[in-house]
């Protein structure tokens, strides 16, 4: 990283994420192996909002977020870890939450941890009672054979309709 932004390394596409008029972090996708490297502070939630949707889809990468963001609300993790700031956004949003990570070992393990984290955090216990913090109506995991970015627009719409989101 430089004072102007990000140092580009190797072959691929560099996707910078801005906030407060500066580069917060970036994700670089390499070709032909399709590997990603993320640099910088990725704890800041990256959200794409869609007024027609009642669901919030949680995805791993920028390209999946952009593709799915045409039809639904999306929270991009830039990996498989759910940071505190993203968890707070989920709790405050009130959306139905759908975790849709990649169909690999990291995605499966990440989804399991994320679902557990969200579910446990929705109930705040006090000395006298438990109460919800504007919790989502539902939290679920979506496993598919392909990554979200690999589906056509029509396939994405069909998948989203199956999760009862409005498009």
PDB file of N, CA, C and O in Angstrom, residues 14 25 27 33-34 42 44 50 55 59 66-67 74 79-80 89 92 100 118-120 143 151 153-154 157 159 161 164:
ATOM      1  N   UNK A  14      -7.429  -5.679 -10.107  1.00  0.00           N
ATOM      2  CA  UNK A  14      -7.356  -5.075  -8.788  1.00  0.00           C
ATOM      3  C   UNK A  14      -8.662  -4.352  -8.508  1.00  0.00           C
ATOM      4  O   UNK A  14      -9.087  -3.500  -9.287  1.00  0.00           O
ATOM      5  N   UNK A  25      -9.230  -0.962   1.530  1.00  0.00           N
ATOM      6  CA  UNK A  25      -8.532  -2.199   1.224  1.00  0.00           C
ATOM      7  C   UNK A  25      -8.787  -2.525  -0.229  1.00  0.00           C
ATOM      8  O   UNK A  25      -9.539  -1.840  -0.908  1.00  0.00           O
ATOM      9  N   UNK A  27      -8.902  -5.992  -3.209  1.00  0.00           N
ATOM     10  CA  UNK A  27      -8.862  -7.420  -3.487  1.00  0.00           C
ATOM     11  C   UNK A  27      -8.336  -7.578  -4.909  1.00  0.00           C
ATOM     12  O   UNK A  27      -8.805  -6.915  -5.824  1.00  0.00           O
ATOM     13  N   UNK A  33      -5.458 -18.819 -12.419  1.00  0.00           N
ATOM     14  CA  UNK A  33      -5.811 -19.679 -11.289  1.00  0.00           C
ATOM     15  C   UNK A  33      -6.996 -19.184 -10.456  1.00  0.00           C
ATOM     16  O   UNK A  33      -7.493 -19.903  -9.601  1.00  0.00           O
ATOM     17  N   UNK A  34      -7.456 -17.952 -10.694  1.00  0.00           N
ATOM     18  CA  UNK A  34      -8.627 -17.376 -10.027  1.00  0.00           C
ATOM     19  C   UNK A  34      -8.481 -17.272  -8.511  1.00  0.00           C
ATOM     20  O   UNK A  34      -9.445 -17.336  -7.783  1.00  0.00           O
ATOM     21  N   UNK A  42     -10.142  -5.007   6.140  1.00  0.00           N
ATOM     22  CA  UNK A  42     -11.415  -5.458   5.577  1.00  0.00           C
ATOM     23  C   UNK A  42     -12.484  -5.663   6.640  1.00  0.00           C
ATOM     24  O   UNK A  42     -13.468  -6.343   6.407  1.00  0.00           O
ATOM     25  N   UNK A  44     -14.355  -3.233   7.806  1.00  0.00           N
ATOM     26  CA  UNK A  44     -15.464  -2.326   7.483  1.00  0.00           C
ATOM     27  C   UNK A  44     -16.451  -3.065   6.580  1.00  0.00           C
ATOM     28  O   UNK A  44     -16.072  -3.564   5.529  1.00  0.00           O
ATOM     29  N   UNK A  50     -30.288  -3.201  -2.132  1.00  0.00           N
ATOM     30  CA  UNK A  50     -31.260  -3.347  -3.203  1.00  0.00           C
ATOM     31  C   UNK A  50     -32.647  -3.178  -2.593  1.00  0.00           C
ATOM     32  O   UNK A  50     -33.068  -4.006  -1.780  1.00  0.00           O
ATOM     33  N   UNK A  55     -33.950  -9.772   1.863  1.00  0.00           N
ATOM     34  CA  UNK A  55     -32.881 -10.645   2.356  1.00  0.00           C
ATOM     35  C   UNK A  55     -31.533  -9.939   2.274  1.00  0.00           C
ATOM     36  O   UNK A  55     -31.339  -9.057   1.446  1.00  0.00           O
ATOM     37  N   UNK A  59     -21.663 -13.032   1.186  1.00  0.00           N
ATOM     38  CA  UNK A  59     -20.820 -13.715   0.203  1.00  0.00           C
ATOM     39  C   UNK A  59     -19.352 -13.466   0.523  1.00  0.00           C
ATOM     40  O   UNK A  59     -19.006 -12.572   1.287  1.00  0.00           O
ATOM     41  N   UNK A  66     -21.021  -7.992  -6.370  1.00  0.00           N
ATOM     42  CA  UNK A  66     -21.500  -7.125  -7.450  1.00  0.00           C
ATOM     43  C   UNK A  66     -22.568  -7.834  -8.277  1.00  0.00           C
ATOM     44  O   UNK A  66     -23.603  -7.257  -8.599  1.00  0.00           O
ATOM     45  N   UNK A  67     -22.331  -9.080  -8.615  1.00  0.00           N
ATOM     46  CA  UNK A  67     -23.294  -9.848  -9.433  1.00  0.00           C
ATOM     47  C   UNK A  67     -24.629 -10.001  -8.695  1.00  0.00           C
ATOM     48  O   UNK A  67     -25.681  -9.734  -9.245  1.00  0.00           O
ATOM     49  N   UNK A  74     -26.533  -7.293  -0.279  1.00  0.00           N
ATOM     50  CA  UNK A  74     -25.362  -8.159  -0.148  1.00  0.00           C
ATOM     51  C   UNK A  74     -24.370  -7.564   0.848  1.00  0.00           C
ATOM     52  O   UNK A  74     -24.112  -6.358   0.836  1.00  0.00           O
ATOM     53  N   UNK A  79     -13.624 -12.814   2.171  1.00  0.00           N
ATOM     54  CA  UNK A  79     -13.064 -13.993   2.823  1.00  0.00           C
ATOM     55  C   UNK A  79     -14.189 -14.777   3.483  1.00  0.00           C
ATOM     56  O   UNK A  79     -15.349 -14.673   3.085  1.00  0.00           O
ATOM     57  N   UNK A  80     -13.856 -15.536   4.500  1.00  0.00           N
ATOM     58  CA  UNK A  80     -14.873 -16.357   5.178  1.00  0.00           C
ATOM     59  C   UNK A  80     -15.037 -15.997   6.651  1.00  0.00           C
ATOM     60  O   UNK A  80     -15.720 -16.708   7.381  1.00  0.00           O
ATOM     61  N   UNK A  89     -23.818  -4.866  11.820  1.00  0.00           N
ATOM     62  CA  UNK A  89     -24.677  -4.459  10.708  1.00  0.00           C
ATOM     63  C   UNK A  89     -25.820  -5.461  10.527  1.00  0.00           C
ATOM     64  O   UNK A  89     -26.976  -5.072  10.358  1.00  0.00           O
ATOM     65  N   UNK A  92     -28.475  -5.100  13.229  1.00  0.00           N
ATOM     66  CA  UNK A  92     -29.252  -3.865  13.134  1.00  0.00           C
ATOM     67  C   UNK A  92     -30.107  -3.790  11.878  1.00  0.00           C
ATOM     68  O   UNK A  92     -31.034  -2.995  11.808  1.00  0.00           O
ATOM     69  N   UNK A 100     -24.188 -17.368   1.858  1.00  0.00           N
ATOM     70  CA  UNK A 100     -23.937 -18.062   0.591  1.00  0.00           C
ATOM     71  C   UNK A 100     -22.451 -17.970   0.257  1.00  0.00           C
ATOM     72  O   UNK A 100     -22.007 -17.146  -0.526  1.00  0.00           O
ATOM     73  N   UNK A 118     -23.878 -15.638  14.273  1.00  0.00           N
ATOM     74  CA  UNK A 118     -25.076 -14.811  14.120  1.00  0.00           C
ATOM     75  C   UNK A 118     -26.156 -15.277  15.079  1.00  0.00           C
ATOM     76  O   UNK A 118     -26.759 -14.471  15.795  1.00  0.00           O
ATOM     77  N   UNK A 119     -26.405 -16.573  15.100  1.00  0.00           N
ATOM     78  CA  UNK A 119     -27.458 -17.123  15.943  1.00  0.00           C
ATOM     79  C   UNK A 119     -27.203 -16.803  17.416  1.00  0.00           C
ATOM     80  O   UNK A 119     -28.114 -16.364  18.128  1.00  0.00           O
ATOM     81  N   UNK A 120     -25.978 -16.998  17.870  1.00  0.00           N
ATOM     82  CA  UNK A 120     -25.654 -16.733  19.279  1.00  0.00           C
ATOM     83  C   UNK A 120     -25.730 -15.254  19.621  1.00  0.00           C
ATOM     84  O   UNK A 120     -26.055 -14.894  20.752  1.00  0.00           O
ATOM     85  N   UNK A 143     -26.217 -23.550   0.064  1.00  0.00           N
ATOM     86  CA  UNK A 143     -25.104 -24.271  -0.554  1.00  0.00           C
ATOM     87  C   UNK A 143     -25.488 -24.590  -1.992  1.00  0.00           C
ATOM     88  O   UNK A 143     -26.540 -25.169  -2.237  1.00  0.00           O
ATOM     89  N   UNK A 151     -23.157 -17.820 -11.732  1.00  0.00           N
ATOM     90  CA  UNK A 151     -24.512 -18.016 -12.242  1.00  0.00           C
ATOM     91  C   UNK A 151     -24.915 -16.894 -13.190  1.00  0.00           C
ATOM     92  O   UNK A 151     -24.469 -15.754 -13.040  1.00  0.00           O
ATOM     93  N   UNK A 153     -27.757 -14.222 -14.772  1.00  0.00           N
ATOM     94  CA  UNK A 153     -28.759 -13.380 -14.111  1.00  0.00           C
ATOM     95  C   UNK A 153     -30.052 -14.150 -13.855  1.00  0.00           C
ATOM     96  O   UNK A 153     -30.645 -14.040 -12.784  1.00  0.00           O
ATOM     97  N   UNK A 154     -30.503 -14.908 -14.835  1.00  0.00           N
ATOM     98  CA  UNK A 154     -31.747 -15.674 -14.672  1.00  0.00           C
ATOM     99  C   UNK A 154     -31.610 -16.728 -13.579  1.00  0.00           C
ATOM    100  O   UNK A 154     -32.533 -16.944 -12.797  1.00  0.00           O
ATOM    101  N   UNK A 157     -31.749 -14.953 -10.214  1.00  0.00           N
ATOM    102  CA  UNK A 157     -33.128 -14.585  -9.885  1.00  0.00           C
ATOM    103  C   UNK A 157     -33.917 -15.794  -9.396  1.00  0.00           C
ATOM    104  O   UNK A 157     -34.693 -15.688  -8.442  1.00  0.00           O
ATOM    105  N   UNK A 159     -32.729 -18.535  -7.947  1.00  0.00           N
ATOM    106  CA  UNK A 159     -32.227 -18.895  -6.616  1.00  0.00           C
ATOM    107  C   UNK A 159     -32.772 -17.938  -5.568  1.00  0.00           C
ATOM    108  O   UNK A 159     -33.232 -18.352  -4.499  1.00  0.00           O
ATOM    109  N   UNK A 161     -35.499 -16.059  -5.731  1.00  0.00           N
ATOM    110  CA  UNK A 161     -36.946 -16.307  -5.548  1.00  0.00           C
ATOM    111  C   UNK A 161     -37.185 -17.503  -4.637  1.00  0.00           C
ATOM    112  O   UNK A 161     -38.103 -17.502  -3.836  1.00  0.00           O
ATOM    113  N   UNK A 164     -37.277 -16.653  -1.054  1.00  0.00           N
ATOM    114  CA  UNK A 164     -38.398 -15.773  -0.698  1.00  0.00           C
ATOM    115  C   UNK A 164     -38.010 -14.297  -0.622  1.00  0.00           C
ATOM    116  O   UNK A 164     -38.572 -13.555   0.152  1.00  0.00           O
TER     117      UNK A 164
END
